[in-house]
mmCIF file of C-alpha atoms and ligand atoms in Angstrom:
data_model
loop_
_atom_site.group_PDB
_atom_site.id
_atom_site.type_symbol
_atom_site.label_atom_id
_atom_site.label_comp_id
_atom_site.label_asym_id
_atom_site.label_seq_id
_atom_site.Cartn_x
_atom_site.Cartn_y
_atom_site.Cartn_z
ATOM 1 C CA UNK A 1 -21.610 19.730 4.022
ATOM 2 C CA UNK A 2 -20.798 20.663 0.199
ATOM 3 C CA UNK A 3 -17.238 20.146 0.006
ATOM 4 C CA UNK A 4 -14.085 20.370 -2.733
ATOM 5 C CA UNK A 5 -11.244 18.544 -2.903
ATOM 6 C CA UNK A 6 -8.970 20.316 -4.528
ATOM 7 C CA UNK A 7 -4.607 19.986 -5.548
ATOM 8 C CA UNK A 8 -2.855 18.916 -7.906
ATOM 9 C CA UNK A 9 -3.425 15.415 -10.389
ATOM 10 C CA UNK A 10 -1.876 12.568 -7.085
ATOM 11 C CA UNK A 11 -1.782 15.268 -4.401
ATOM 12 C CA UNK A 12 -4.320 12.295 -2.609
ATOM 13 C CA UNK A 13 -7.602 13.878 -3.637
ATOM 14 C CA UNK A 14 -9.348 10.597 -3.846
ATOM 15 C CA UNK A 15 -7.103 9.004 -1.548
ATOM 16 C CA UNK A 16 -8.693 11.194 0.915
ATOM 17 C CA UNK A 17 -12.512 11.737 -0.649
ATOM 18 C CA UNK A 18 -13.234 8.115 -0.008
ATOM 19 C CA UNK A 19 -11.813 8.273 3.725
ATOM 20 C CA UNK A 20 -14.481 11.322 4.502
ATOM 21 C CA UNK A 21 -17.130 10.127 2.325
ATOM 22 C CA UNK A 22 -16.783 7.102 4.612
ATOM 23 C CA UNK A 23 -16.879 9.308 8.252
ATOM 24 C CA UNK A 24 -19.171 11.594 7.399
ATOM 25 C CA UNK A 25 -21.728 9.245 5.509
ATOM 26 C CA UNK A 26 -21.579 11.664 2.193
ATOM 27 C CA UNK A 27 -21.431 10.452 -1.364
ATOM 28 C CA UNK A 28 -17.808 11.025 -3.096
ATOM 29 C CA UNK A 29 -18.243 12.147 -6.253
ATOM 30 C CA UNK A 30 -15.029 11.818 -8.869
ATOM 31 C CA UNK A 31 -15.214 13.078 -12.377
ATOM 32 C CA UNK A 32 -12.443 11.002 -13.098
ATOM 33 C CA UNK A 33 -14.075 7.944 -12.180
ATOM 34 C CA UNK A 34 -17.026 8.534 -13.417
ATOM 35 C CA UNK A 35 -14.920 9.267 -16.732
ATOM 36 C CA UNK A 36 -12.803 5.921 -16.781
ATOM 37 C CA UNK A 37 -16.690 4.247 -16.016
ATOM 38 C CA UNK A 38 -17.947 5.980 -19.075
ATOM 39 C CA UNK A 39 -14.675 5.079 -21.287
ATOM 40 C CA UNK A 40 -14.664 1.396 -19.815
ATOM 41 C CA UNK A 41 -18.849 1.329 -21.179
ATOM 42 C CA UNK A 42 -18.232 2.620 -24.419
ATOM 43 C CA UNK A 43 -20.827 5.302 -24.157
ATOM 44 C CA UNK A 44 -21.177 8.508 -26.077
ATOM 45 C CA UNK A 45 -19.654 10.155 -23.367
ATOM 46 C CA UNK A 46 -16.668 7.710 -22.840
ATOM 47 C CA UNK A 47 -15.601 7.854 -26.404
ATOM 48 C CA UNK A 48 -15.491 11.812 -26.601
ATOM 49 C CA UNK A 49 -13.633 11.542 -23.387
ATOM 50 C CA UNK A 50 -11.172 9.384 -24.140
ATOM 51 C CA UNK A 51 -8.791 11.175 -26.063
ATOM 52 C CA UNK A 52 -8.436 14.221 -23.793
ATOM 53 C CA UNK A 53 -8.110 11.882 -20.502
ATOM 54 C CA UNK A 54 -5.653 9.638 -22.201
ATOM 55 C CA UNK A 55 -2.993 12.645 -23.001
ATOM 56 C CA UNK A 56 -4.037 14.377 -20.080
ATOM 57 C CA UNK A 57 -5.813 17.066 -21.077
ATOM 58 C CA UNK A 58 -9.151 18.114 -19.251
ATOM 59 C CA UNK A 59 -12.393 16.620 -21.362
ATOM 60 C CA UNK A 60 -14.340 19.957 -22.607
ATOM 61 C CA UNK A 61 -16.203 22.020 -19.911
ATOM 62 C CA UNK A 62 -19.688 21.908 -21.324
ATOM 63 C CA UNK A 63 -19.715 17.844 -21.184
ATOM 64 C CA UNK A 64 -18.305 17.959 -17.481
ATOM 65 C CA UNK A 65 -20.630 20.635 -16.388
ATOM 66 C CA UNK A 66 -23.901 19.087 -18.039
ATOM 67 C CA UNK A 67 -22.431 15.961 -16.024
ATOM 68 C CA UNK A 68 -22.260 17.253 -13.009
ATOM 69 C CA UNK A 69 -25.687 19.407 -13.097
ATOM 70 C CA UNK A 70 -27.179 15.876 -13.737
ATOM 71 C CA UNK A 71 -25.397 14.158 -10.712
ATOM 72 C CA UNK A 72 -26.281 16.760 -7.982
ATOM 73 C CA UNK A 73 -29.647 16.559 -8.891
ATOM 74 C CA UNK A 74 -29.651 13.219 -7.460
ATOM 75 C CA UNK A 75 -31.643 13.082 -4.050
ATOM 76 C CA UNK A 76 -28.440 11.159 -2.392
ATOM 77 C CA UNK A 77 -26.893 14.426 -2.268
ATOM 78 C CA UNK A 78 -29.324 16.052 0.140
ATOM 79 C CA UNK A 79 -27.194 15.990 3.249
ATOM 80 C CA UNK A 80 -23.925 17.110 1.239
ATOM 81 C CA UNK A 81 -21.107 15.426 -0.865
ATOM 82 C CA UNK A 82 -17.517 15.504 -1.626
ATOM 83 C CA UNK A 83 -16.611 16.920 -4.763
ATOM 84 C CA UNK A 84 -13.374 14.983 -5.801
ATOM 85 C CA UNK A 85 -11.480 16.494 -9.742
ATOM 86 C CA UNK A 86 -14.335 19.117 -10.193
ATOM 87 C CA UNK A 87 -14.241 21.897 -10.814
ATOM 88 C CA UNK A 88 -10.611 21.891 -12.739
ATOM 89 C CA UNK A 89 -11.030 25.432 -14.066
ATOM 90 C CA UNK A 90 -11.959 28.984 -13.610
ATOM 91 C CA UNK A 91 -14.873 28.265 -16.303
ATOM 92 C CA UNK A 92 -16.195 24.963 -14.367
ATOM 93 C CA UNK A 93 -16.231 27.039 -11.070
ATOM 94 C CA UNK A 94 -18.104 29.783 -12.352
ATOM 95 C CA UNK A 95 -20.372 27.506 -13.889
ATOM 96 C CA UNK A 96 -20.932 25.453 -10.801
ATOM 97 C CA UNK A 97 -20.931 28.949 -8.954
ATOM 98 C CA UNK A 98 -23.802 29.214 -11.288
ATOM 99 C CA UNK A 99 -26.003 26.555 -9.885
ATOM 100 C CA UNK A 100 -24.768 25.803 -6.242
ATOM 101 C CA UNK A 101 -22.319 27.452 -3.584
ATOM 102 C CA UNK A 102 -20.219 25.239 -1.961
ATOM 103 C CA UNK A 103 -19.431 25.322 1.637
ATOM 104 C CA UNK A 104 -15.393 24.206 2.526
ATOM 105 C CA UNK A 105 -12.770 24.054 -0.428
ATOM 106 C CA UNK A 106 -9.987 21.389 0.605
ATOM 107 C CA UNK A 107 -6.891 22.481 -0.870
ATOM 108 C CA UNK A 108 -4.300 19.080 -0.561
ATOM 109 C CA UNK A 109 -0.508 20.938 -0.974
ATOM 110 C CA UNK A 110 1.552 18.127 -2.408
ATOM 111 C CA UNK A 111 5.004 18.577 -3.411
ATOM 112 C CA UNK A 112 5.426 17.977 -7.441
ATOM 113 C CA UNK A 113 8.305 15.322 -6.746
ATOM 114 C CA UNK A 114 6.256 13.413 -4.407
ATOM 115 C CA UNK A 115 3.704 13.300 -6.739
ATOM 116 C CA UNK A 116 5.635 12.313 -9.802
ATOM 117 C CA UNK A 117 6.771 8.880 -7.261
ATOM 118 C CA UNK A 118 2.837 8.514 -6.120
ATOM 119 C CA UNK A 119 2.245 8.464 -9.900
ATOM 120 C CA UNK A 120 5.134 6.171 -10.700
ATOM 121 C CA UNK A 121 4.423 3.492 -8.619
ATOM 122 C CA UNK A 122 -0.055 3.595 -9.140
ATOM 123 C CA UNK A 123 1.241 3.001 -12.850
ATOM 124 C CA UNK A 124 3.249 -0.379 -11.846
ATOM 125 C CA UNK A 125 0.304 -1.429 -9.887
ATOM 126 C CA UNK A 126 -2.925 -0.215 -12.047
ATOM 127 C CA UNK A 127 -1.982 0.482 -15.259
ATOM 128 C CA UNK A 128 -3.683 3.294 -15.677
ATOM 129 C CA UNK A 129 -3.285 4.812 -19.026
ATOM 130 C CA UNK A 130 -2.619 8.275 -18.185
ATOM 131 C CA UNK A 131 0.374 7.061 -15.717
ATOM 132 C CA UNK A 132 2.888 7.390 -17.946
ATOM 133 C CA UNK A 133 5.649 9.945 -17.458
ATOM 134 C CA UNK A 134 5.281 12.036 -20.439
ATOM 135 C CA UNK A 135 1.046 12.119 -19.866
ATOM 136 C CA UNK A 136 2.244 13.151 -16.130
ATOM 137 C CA UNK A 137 3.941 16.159 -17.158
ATOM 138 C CA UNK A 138 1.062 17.327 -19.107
ATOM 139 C CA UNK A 139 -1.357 17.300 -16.173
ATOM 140 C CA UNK A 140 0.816 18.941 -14.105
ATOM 141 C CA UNK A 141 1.265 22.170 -16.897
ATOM 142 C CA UNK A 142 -2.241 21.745 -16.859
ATOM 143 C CA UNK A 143 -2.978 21.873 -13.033
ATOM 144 C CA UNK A 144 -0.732 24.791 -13.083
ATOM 145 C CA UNK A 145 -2.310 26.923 -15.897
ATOM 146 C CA UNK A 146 -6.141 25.503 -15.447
ATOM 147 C CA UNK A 147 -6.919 24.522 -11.810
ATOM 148 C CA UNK A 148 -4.012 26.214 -9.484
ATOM 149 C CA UNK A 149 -5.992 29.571 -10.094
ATOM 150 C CA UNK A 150 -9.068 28.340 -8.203
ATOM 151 C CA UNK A 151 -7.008 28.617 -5.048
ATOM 152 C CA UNK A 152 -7.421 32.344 -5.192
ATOM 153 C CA UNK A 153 -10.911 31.888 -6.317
ATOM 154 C CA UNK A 154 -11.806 29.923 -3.450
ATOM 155 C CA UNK A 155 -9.731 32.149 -1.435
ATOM 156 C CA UNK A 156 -11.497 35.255 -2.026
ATOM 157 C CA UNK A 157 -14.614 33.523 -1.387
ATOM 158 C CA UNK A 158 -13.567 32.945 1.927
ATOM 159 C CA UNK A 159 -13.815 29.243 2.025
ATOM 160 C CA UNK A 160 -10.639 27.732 1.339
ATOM 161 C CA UNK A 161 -8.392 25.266 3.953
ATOM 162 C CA UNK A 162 -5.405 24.548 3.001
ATOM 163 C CA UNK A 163 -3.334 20.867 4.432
ATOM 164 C CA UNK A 164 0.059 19.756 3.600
ATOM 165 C CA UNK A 165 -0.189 16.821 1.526
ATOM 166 C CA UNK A 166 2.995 15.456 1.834
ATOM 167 C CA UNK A 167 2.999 13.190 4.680
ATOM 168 C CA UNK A 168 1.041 9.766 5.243
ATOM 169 C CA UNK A 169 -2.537 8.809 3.965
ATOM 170 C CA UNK A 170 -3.653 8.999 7.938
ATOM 171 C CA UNK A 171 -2.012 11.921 9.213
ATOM 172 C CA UNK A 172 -3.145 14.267 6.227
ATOM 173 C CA UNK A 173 -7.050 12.371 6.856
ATOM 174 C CA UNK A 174 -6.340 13.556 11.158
ATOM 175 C CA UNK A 175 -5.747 16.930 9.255
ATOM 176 C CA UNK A 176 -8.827 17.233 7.126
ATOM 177 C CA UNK A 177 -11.386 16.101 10.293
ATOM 178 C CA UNK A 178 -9.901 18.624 12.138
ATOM 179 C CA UNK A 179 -10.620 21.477 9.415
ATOM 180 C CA UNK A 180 -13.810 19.779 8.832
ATOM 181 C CA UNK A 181 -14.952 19.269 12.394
ATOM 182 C CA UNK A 182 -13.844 22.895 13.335
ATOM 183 C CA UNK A 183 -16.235 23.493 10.356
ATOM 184 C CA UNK A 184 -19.540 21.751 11.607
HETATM 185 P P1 B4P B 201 -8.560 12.214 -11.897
HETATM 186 O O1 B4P B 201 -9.161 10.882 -11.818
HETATM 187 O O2 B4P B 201 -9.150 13.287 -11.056
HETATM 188 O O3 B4P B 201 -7.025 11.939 -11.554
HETATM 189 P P2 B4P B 201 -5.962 12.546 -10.572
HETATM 190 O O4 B4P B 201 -5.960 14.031 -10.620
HETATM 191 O O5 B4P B 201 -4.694 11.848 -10.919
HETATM 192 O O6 B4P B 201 -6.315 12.225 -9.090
HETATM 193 P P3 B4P B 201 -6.536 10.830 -8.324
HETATM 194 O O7 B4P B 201 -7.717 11.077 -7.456
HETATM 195 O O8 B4P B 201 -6.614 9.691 -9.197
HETATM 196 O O9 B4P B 201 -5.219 10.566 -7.503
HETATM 197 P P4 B4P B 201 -4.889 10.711 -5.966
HETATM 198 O O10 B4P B 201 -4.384 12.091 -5.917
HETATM 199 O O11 B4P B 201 -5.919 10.342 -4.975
HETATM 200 O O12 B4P B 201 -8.524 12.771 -13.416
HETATM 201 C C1 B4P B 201 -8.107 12.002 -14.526
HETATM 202 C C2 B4P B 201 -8.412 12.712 -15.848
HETATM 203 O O13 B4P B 201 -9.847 12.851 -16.044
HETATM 204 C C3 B4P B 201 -7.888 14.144 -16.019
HETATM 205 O O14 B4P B 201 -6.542 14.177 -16.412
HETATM 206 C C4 B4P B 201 -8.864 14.705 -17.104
HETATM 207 O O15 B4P B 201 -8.489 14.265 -18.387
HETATM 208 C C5 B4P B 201 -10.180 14.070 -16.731
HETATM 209 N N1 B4P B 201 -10.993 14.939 -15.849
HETATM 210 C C6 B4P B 201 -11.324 14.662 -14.551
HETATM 211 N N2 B4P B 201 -12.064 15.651 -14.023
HETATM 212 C C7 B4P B 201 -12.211 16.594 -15.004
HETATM 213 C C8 B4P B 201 -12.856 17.871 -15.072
HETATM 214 N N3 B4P B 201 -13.500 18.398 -14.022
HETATM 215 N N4 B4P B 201 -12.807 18.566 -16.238
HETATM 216 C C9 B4P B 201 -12.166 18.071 -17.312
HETATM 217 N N5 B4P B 201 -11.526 16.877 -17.317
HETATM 218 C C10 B4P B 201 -11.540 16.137 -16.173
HETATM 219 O O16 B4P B 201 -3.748 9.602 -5.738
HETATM 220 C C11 B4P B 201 -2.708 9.335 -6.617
HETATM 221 C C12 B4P B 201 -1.863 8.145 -6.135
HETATM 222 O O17 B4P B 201 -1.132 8.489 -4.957
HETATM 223 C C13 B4P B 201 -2.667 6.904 -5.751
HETATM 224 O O18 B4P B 201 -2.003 5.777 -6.243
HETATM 225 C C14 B4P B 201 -2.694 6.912 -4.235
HETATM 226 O O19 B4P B 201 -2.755 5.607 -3.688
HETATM 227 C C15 B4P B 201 -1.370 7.571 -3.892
HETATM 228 N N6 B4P B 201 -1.412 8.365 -2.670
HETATM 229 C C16 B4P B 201 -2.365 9.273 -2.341
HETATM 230 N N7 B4P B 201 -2.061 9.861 -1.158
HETATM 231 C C17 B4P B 201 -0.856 9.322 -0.752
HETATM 232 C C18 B4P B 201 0.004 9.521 0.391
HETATM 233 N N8 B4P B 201 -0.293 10.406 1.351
HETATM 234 N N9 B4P B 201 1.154 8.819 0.455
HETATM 235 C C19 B4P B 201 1.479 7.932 -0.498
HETATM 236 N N10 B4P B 201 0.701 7.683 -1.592
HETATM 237 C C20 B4P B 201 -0.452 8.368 -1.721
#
């Protein structure tokens, strides 16, 4: 199973990636994560990246892309994986479009003032540098111009579920197995 998660920056992608990567034995794969890795390591990589993650802009396509390319390639993605801040654009779909169709989009509908309190309170407890309220804003203008467009992308391709996002971490996971056992 090749699958997206997609919604907006706190709409519980990851939240919820790790709970199916866990039930259905498939790798979750985070371009953010792998991001804050590469910009806690100091690589090449890390250092170009930092300045877009930290105001909350999305890192340059090509470098995410060529990233990505590289990390399906790895044989632990045989039996399917979970797809969890990529793609984040029209130009990163087409390009993964490119290389590999996916199977089921995920599309987590979360409510913009839930998210801004979901944001609020990760920043009291991790610190994380783009958790502050003016970075905040700026993903979610860029959610809404770059990555809210894929919805009719994934759409028209005929693959997209949509859940609500705005209820508990377990009820929304009961929602996704549903989709994704009606799926299989
Ligand atoms: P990400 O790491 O993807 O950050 P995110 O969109 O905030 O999602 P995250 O997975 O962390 O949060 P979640 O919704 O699970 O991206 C960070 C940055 O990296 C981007 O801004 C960009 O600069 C760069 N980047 C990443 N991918 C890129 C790409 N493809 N191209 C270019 N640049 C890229 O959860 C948020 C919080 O809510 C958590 O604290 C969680 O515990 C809580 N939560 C979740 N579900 C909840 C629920 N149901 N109820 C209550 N709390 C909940």
């Amino acid at each position: 199973m090749k699958l997206i998660m997609l919604g907006a920056p706190g709409a519980g992608k990851g939240t919820q990636a790790a709970g199916i990567s866990k039930k259905y034995n498939i790798p979750h794969i985070s371009t953010g994560d792998i991001l804050r890795e590469n910009i806690k390591a100091g690589t090449k990589l890390g250092i170009e990246a930092k300045e877009y993650c930290d105001k909350g802009n999305l890192v340059p396509s090509e470098l995410v892309v060529e990233l990505m390319r590289d990390r399906l390639s790895k044989d632990d993605t045989k039996n399917g994986f979970i797809l969890d801040g990529f793609p984040r654009s029209l130009e990163q779909a087409n390009a993964l479009s490119a290389f590999m169709e996916m199977d089921v989009v995920i599309d987590i509908e979360t409510d913009f003032d839930i998210i801004l309190k979901r944001l609020e309170k990760r920043a009291k407890i991790e610190g994380r540098a783009d958790d502050n309220p003016e970075t905040i804003k700026n993903r979610l203008d860029v959610y809404t111009q770059e990555t809210q467009p894929l919805i009719n992308y994934y759409s028209e391709k005929q693959i997209l579920r949509s859940v609500d996002g705005n209820g508990d971490v377990e009820d929304i996971f009961q929602n996704i197995v549903k989709v994704l056992d009606d799926y299989r």
